[in-house]
Short mmCIF file of N, CA and C in Angstrom, two decimals:
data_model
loop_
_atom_site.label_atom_id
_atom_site.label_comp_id
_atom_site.label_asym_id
_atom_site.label_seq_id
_atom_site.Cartn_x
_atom_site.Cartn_y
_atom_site.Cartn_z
N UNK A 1 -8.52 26.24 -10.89
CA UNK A 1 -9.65 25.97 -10.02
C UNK A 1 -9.83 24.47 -9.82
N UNK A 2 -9.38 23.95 -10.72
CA UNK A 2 -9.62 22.28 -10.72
C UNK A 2 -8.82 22.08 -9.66
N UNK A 3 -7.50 22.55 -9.18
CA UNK A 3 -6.27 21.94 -8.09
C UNK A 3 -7.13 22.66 -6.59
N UNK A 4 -7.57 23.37 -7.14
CA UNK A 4 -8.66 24.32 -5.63
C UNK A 4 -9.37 23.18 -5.53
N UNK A 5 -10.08 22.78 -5.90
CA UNK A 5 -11.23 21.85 -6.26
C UNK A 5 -10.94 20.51 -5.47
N UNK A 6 -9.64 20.17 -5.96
CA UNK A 6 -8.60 19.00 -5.49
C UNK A 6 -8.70 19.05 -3.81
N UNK A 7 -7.68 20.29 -3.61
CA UNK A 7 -8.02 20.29 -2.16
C UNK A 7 -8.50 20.67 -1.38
N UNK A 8 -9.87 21.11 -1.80
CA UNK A 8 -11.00 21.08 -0.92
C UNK A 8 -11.46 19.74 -0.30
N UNK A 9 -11.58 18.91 -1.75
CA UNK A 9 -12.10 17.32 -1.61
C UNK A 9 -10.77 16.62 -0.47
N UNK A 10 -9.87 16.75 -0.99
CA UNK A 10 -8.21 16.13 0.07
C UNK A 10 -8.49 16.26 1.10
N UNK A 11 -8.62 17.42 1.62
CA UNK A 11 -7.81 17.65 2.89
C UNK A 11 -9.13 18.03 3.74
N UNK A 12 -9.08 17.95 5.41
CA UNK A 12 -10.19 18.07 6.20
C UNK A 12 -10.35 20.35 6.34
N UNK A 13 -11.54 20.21 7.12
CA UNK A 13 -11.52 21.13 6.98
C UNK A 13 -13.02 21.61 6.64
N UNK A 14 -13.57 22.95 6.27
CA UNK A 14 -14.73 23.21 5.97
C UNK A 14 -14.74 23.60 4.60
N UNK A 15 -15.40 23.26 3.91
CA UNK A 15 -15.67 22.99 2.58
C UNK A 15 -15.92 24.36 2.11
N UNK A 16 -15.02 24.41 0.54
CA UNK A 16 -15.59 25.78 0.25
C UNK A 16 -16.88 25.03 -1.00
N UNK A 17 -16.95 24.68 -1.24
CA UNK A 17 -17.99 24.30 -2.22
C UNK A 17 -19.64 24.09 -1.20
N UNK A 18 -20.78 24.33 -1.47
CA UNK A 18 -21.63 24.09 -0.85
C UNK A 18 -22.10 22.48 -0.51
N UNK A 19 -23.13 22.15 0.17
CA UNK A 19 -23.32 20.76 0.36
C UNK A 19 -24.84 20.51 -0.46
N UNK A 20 -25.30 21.57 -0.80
CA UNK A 20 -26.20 21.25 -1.65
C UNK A 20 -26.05 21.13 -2.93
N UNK A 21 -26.35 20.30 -3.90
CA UNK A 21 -26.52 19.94 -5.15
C UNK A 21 -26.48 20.90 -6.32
N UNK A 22 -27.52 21.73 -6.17
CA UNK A 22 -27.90 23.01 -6.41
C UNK A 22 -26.67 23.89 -6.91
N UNK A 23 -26.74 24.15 -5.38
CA UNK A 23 -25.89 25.22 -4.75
C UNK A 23 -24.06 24.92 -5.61
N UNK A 24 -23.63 23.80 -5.46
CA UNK A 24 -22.55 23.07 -5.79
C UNK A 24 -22.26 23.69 -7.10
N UNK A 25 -23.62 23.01 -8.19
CA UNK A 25 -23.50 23.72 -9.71
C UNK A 25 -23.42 25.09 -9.96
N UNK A 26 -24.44 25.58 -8.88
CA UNK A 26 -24.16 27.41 -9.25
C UNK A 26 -22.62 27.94 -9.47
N UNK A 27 -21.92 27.01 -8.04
CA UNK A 27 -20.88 27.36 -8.10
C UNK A 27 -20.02 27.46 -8.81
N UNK A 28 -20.18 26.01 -9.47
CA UNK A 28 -19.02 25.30 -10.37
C UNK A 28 -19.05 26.43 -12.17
N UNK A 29 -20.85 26.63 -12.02
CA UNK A 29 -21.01 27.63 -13.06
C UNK A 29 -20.73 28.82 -13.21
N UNK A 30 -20.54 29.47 -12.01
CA UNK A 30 -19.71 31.26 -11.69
C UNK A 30 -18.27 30.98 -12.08
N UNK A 31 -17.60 29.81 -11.29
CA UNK A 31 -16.26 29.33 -12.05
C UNK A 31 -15.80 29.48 -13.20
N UNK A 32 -16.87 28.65 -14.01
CA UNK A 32 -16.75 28.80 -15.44
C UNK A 32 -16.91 30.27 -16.34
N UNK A 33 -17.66 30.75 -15.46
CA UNK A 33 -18.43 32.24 -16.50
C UNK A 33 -17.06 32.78 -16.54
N UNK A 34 -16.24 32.95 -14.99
CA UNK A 34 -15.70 33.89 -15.03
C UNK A 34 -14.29 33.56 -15.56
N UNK A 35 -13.86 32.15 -15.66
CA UNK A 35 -12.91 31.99 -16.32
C UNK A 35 -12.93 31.96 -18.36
N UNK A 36 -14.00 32.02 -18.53
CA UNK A 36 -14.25 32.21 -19.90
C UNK A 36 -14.21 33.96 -20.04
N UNK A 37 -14.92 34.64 -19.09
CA UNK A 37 -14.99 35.82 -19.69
C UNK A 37 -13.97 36.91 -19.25
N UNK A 38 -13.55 36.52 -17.50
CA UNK A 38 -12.17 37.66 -16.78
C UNK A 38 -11.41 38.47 -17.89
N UNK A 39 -11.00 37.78 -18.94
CA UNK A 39 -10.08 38.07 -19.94
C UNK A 39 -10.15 39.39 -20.44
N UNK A 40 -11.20 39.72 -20.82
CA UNK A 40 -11.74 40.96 -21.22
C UNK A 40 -11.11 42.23 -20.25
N UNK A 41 -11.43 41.75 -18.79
CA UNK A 41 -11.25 42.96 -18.14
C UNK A 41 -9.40 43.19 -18.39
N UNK A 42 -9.02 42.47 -18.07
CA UNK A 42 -7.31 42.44 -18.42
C UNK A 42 -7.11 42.77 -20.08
N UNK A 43 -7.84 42.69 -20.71
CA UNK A 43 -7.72 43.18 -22.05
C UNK A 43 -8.38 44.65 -21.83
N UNK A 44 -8.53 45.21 -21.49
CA UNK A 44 -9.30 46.49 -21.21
C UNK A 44 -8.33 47.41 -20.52
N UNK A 45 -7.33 47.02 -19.75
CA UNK A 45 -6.42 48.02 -19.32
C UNK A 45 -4.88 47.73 -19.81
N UNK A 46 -5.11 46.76 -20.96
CA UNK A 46 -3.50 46.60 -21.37
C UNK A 46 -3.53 47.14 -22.61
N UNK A 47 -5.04 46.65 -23.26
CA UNK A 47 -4.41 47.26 -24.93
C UNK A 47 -4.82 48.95 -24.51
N UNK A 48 -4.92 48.73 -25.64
CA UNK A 48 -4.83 50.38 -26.70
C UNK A 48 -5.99 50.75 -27.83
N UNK A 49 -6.39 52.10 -27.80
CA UNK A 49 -7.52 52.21 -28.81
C UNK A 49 -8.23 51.38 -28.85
N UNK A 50 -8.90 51.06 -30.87
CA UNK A 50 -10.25 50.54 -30.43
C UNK A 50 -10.45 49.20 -30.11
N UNK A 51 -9.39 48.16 -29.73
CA UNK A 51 -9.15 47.09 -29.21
C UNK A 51 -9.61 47.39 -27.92
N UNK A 52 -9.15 48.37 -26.93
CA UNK A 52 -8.99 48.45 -25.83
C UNK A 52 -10.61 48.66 -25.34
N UNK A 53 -11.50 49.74 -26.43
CA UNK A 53 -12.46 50.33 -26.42
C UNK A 53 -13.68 48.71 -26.40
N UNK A 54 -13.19 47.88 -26.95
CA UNK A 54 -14.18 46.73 -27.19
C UNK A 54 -13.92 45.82 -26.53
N UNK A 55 -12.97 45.37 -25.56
CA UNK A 55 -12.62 45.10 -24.22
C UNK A 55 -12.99 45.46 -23.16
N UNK A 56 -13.36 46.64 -23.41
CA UNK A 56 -13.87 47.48 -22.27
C UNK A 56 -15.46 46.97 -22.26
N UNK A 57 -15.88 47.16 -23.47
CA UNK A 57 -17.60 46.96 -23.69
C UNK A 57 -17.99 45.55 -23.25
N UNK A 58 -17.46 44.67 -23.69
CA UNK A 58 -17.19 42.99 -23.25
C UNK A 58 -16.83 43.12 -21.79
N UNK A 59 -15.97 43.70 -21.05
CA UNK A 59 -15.48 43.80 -19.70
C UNK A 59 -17.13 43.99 -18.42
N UNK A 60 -17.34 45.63 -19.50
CA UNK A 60 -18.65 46.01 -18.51
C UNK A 60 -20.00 44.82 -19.25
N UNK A 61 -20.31 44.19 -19.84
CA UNK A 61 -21.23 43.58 -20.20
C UNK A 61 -21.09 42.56 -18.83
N UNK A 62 -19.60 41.92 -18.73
CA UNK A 62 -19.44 40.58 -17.79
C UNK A 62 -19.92 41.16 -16.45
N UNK A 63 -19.12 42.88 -16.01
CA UNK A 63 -19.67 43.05 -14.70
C UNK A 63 -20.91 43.33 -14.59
N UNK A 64 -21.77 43.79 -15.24
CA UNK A 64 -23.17 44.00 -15.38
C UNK A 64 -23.60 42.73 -14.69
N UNK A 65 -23.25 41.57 -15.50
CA UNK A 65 -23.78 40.33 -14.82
C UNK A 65 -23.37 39.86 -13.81
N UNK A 66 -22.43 40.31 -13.20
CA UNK A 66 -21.67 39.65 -11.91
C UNK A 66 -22.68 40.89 -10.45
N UNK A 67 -22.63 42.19 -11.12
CA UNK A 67 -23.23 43.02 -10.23
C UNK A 67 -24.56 42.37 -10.22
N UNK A 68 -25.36 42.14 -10.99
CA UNK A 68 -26.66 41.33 -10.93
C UNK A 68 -26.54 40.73 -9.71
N UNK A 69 -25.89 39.71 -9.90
CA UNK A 69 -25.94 38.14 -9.26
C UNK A 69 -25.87 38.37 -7.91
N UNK A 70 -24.79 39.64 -7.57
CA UNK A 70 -24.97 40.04 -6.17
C UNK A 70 -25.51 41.06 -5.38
N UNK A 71 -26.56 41.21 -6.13
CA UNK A 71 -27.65 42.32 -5.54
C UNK A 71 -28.18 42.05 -4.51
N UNK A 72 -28.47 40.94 -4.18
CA UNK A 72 -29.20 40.86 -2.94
C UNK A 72 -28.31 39.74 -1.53
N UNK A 73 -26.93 39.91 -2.03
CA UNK A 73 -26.30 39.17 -1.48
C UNK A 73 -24.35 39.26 -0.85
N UNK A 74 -24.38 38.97 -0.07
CA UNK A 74 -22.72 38.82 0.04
C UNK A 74 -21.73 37.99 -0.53
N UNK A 75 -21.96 37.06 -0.98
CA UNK A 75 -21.31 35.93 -1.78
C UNK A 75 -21.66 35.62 -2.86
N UNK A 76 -21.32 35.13 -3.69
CA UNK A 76 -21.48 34.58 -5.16
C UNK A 76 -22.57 33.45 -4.87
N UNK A 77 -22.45 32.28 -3.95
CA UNK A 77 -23.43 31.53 -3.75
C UNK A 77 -23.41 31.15 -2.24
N UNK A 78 -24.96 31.14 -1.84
CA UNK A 78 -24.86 30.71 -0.65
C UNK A 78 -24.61 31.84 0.35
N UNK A 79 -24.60 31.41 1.70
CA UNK A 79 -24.49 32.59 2.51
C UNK A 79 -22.58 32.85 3.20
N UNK A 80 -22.07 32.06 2.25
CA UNK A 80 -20.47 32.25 2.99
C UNK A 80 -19.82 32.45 1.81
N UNK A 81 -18.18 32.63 2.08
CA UNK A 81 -17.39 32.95 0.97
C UNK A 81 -16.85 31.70 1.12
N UNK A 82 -16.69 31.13 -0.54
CA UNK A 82 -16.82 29.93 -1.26
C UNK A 82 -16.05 30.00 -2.23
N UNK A 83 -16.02 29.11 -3.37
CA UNK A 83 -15.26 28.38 -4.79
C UNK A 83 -15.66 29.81 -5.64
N UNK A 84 -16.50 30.11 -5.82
CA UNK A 84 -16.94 31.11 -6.70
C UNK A 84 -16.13 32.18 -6.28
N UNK A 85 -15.83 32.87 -4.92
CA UNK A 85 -15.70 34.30 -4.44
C UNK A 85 -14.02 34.09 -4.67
N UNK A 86 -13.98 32.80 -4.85
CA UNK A 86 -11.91 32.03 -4.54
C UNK A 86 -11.45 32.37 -6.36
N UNK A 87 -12.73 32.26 -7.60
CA UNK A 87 -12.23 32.07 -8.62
C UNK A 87 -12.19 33.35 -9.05
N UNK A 88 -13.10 34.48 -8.69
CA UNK A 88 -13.21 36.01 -8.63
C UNK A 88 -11.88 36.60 -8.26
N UNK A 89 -11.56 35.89 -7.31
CA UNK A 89 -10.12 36.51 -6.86
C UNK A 89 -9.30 37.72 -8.12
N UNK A 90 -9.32 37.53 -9.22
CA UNK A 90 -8.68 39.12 -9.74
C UNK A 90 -9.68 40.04 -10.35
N UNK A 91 -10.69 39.73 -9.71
CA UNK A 91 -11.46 40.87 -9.45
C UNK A 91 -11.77 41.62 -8.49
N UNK A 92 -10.77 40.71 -7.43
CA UNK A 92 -10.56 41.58 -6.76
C UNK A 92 -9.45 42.55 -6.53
N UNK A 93 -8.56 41.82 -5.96
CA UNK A 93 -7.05 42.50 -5.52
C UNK A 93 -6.51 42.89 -7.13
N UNK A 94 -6.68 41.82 -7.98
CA UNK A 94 -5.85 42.75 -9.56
C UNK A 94 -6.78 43.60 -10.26
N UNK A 95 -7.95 43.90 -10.12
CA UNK A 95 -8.46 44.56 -11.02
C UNK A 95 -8.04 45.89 -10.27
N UNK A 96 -8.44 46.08 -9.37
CA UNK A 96 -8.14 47.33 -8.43
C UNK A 96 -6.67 47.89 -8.44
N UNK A 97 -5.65 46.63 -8.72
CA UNK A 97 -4.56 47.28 -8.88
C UNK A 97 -4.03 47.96 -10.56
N UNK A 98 -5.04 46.42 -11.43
CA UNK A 98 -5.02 47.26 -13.16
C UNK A 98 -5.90 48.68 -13.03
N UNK A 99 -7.09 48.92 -12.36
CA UNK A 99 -7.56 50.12 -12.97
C UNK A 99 -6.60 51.35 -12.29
N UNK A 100 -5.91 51.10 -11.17
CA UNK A 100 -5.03 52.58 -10.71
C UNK A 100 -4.03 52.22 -11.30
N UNK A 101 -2.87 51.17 -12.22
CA UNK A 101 -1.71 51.42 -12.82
C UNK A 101 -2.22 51.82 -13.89
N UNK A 102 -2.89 51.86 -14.45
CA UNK A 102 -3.64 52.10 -15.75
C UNK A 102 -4.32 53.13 -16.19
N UNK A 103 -5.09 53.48 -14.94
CA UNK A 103 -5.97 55.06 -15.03
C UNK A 103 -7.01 54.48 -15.86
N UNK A 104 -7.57 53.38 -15.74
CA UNK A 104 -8.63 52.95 -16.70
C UNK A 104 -9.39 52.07 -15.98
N UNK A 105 -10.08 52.85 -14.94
CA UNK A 105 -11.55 52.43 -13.66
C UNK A 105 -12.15 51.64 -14.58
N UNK A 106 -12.79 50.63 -14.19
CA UNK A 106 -13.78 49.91 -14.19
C UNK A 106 -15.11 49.62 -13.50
N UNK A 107 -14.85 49.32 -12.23
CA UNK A 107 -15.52 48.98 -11.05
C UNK A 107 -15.31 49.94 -10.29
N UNK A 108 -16.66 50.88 -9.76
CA UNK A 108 -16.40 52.00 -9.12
C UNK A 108 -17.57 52.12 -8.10
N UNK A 109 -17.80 52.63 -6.95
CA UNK A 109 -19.03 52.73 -5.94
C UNK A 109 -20.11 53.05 -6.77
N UNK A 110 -20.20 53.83 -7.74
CA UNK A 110 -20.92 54.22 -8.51
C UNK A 110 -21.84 53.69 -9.43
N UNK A 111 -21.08 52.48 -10.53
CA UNK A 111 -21.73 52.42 -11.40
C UNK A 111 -21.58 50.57 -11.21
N UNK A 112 -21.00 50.08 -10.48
CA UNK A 112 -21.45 48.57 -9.98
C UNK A 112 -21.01 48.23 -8.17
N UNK A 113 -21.82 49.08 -7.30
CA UNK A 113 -22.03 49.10 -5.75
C UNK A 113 -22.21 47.80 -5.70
N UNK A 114 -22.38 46.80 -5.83
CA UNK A 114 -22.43 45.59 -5.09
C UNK A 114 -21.27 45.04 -5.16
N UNK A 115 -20.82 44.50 -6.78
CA UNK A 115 -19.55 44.15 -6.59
C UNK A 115 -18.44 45.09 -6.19
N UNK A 116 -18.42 46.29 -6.02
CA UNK A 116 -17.34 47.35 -5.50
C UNK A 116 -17.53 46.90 -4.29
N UNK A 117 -18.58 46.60 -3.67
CA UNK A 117 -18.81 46.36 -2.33
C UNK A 117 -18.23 44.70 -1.94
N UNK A 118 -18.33 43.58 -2.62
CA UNK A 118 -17.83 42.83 -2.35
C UNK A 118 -16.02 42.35 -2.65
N UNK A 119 -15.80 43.04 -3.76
CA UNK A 119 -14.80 43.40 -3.96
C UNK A 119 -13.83 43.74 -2.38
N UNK A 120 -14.35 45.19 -2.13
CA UNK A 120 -13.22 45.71 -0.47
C UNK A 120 -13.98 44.70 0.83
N UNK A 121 -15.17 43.44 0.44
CA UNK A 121 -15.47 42.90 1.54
C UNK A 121 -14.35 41.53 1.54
N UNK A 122 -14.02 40.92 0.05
CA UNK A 122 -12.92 40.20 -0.16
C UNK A 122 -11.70 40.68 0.48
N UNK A 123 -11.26 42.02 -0.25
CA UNK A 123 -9.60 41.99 0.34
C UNK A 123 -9.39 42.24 1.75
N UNK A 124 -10.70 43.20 2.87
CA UNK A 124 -10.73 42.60 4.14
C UNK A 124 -10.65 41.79 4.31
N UNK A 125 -11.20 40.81 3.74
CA UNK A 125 -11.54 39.21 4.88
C UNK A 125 -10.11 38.50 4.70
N UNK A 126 -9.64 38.70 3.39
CA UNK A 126 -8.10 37.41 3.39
C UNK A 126 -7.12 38.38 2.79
N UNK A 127 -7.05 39.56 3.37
CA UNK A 127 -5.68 40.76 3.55
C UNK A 127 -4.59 39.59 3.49
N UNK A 128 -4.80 39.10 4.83
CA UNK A 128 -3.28 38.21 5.31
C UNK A 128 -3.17 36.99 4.25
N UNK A 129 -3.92 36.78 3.23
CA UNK A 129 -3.22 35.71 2.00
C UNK A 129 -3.04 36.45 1.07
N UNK A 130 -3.18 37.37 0.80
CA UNK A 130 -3.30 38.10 -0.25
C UNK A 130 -1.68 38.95 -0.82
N UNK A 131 -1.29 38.77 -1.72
CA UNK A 131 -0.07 39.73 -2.50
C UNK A 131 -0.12 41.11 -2.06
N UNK A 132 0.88 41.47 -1.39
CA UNK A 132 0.64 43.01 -0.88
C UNK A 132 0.40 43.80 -2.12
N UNK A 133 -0.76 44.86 -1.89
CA UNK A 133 -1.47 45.60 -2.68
C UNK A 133 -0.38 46.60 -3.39
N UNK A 134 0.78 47.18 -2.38
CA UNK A 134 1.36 47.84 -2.84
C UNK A 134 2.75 47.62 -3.40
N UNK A 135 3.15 46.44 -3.58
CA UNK A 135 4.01 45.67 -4.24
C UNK A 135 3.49 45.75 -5.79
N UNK A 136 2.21 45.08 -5.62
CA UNK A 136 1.93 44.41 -7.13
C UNK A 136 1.66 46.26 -7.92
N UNK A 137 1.07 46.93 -7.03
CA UNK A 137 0.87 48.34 -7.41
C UNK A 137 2.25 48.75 -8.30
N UNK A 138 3.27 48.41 -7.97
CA UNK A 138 4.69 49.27 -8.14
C UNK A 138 5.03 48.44 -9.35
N UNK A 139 5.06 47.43 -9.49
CA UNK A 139 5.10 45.97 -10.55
C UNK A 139 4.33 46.72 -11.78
N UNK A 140 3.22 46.66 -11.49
CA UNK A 140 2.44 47.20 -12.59
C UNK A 140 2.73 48.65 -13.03
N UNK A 141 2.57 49.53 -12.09
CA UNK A 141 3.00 50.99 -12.13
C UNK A 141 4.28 51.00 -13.61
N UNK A 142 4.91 49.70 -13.63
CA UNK A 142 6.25 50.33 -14.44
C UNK A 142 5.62 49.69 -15.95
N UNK A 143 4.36 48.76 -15.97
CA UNK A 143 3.83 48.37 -17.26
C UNK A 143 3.16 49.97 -17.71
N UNK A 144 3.30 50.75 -16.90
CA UNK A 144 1.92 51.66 -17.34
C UNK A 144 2.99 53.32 -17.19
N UNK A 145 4.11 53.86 -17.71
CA UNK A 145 5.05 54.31 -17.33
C UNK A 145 4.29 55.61 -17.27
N UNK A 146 3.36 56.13 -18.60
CA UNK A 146 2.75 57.53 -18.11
C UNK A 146 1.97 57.50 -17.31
N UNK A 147 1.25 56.53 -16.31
CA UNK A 147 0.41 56.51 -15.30
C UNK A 147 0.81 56.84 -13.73
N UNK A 148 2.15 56.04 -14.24
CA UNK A 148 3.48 56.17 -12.66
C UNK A 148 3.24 57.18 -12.22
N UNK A 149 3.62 56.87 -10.81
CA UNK A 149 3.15 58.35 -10.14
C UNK A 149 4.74 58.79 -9.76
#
């Protein structure tokens, strides 16, 4: 995120970071949460038993708070997609592809609708940058051999 960071400041263009002060730190602070805590969710569909089971609990504690944050909103901060929605990124396109190689849902319409909702509003908006879904699907599919379809 720091080289994101880099060339936002570099190069012309519209800023993904906000222009308010405020707004800037929120950002820089969703950055941080989620690079301290993401880990969990990727620990939640790789291990096993009760490792996997307390990964999981740590996993849904982080989305609890991420579903919070976007209850009343489309973006992480601010009214556009930004630094925050850029550092989320494998929560979007990889989590969706760990919970179907895996068979071990996380994020579902159900039990966190906002971020499920911003989640498929991400991989609409930047489809065309994004790792084809069903590539990385097949990649993973062979980490997860009784899941393979």
């Amino acid at each position: 995120m720091v080289i994101v960071e880099y060339i936002d400041e570099t190069f012309e263009g519209p800023s993904i970071l906000p222009k308010d002060p405020y707004d800037r730190a929120l950002a820089r602070f969703w950055v941080k949460f989620l690079e301290d805590q993401v880990a969990a969710v990727g620990k939640s569909n790789f291990l096993k038993g009760e490792e996997q089971e307390k990964a999981k609990k740590e996993a849904c504690e982080m989305l609890k708070i991420l579903e919070n944050e976007l209850k009343d909103k489309k973006y992480f901060v601010g009214d556009k997609f930004g630094f925050a929605d850029i550092a989320a990124n494998v929560l979007a396109i990889w989590l969706g592809v760990f919970e179907e190689a895996s068979g071990v849902p996380l994020v579902t319409s159900e039990n966190y609708p906002n971020l499920y909702a911003w989640r498929n509003e991400y991989c609409n908006q930047n489809k065309e940058y994004l790792p084809s879904r069903d590539e990385l699907l097949a990649h993973f599919q062979a980490l997860f051999p009784a899941k393979a379809k």
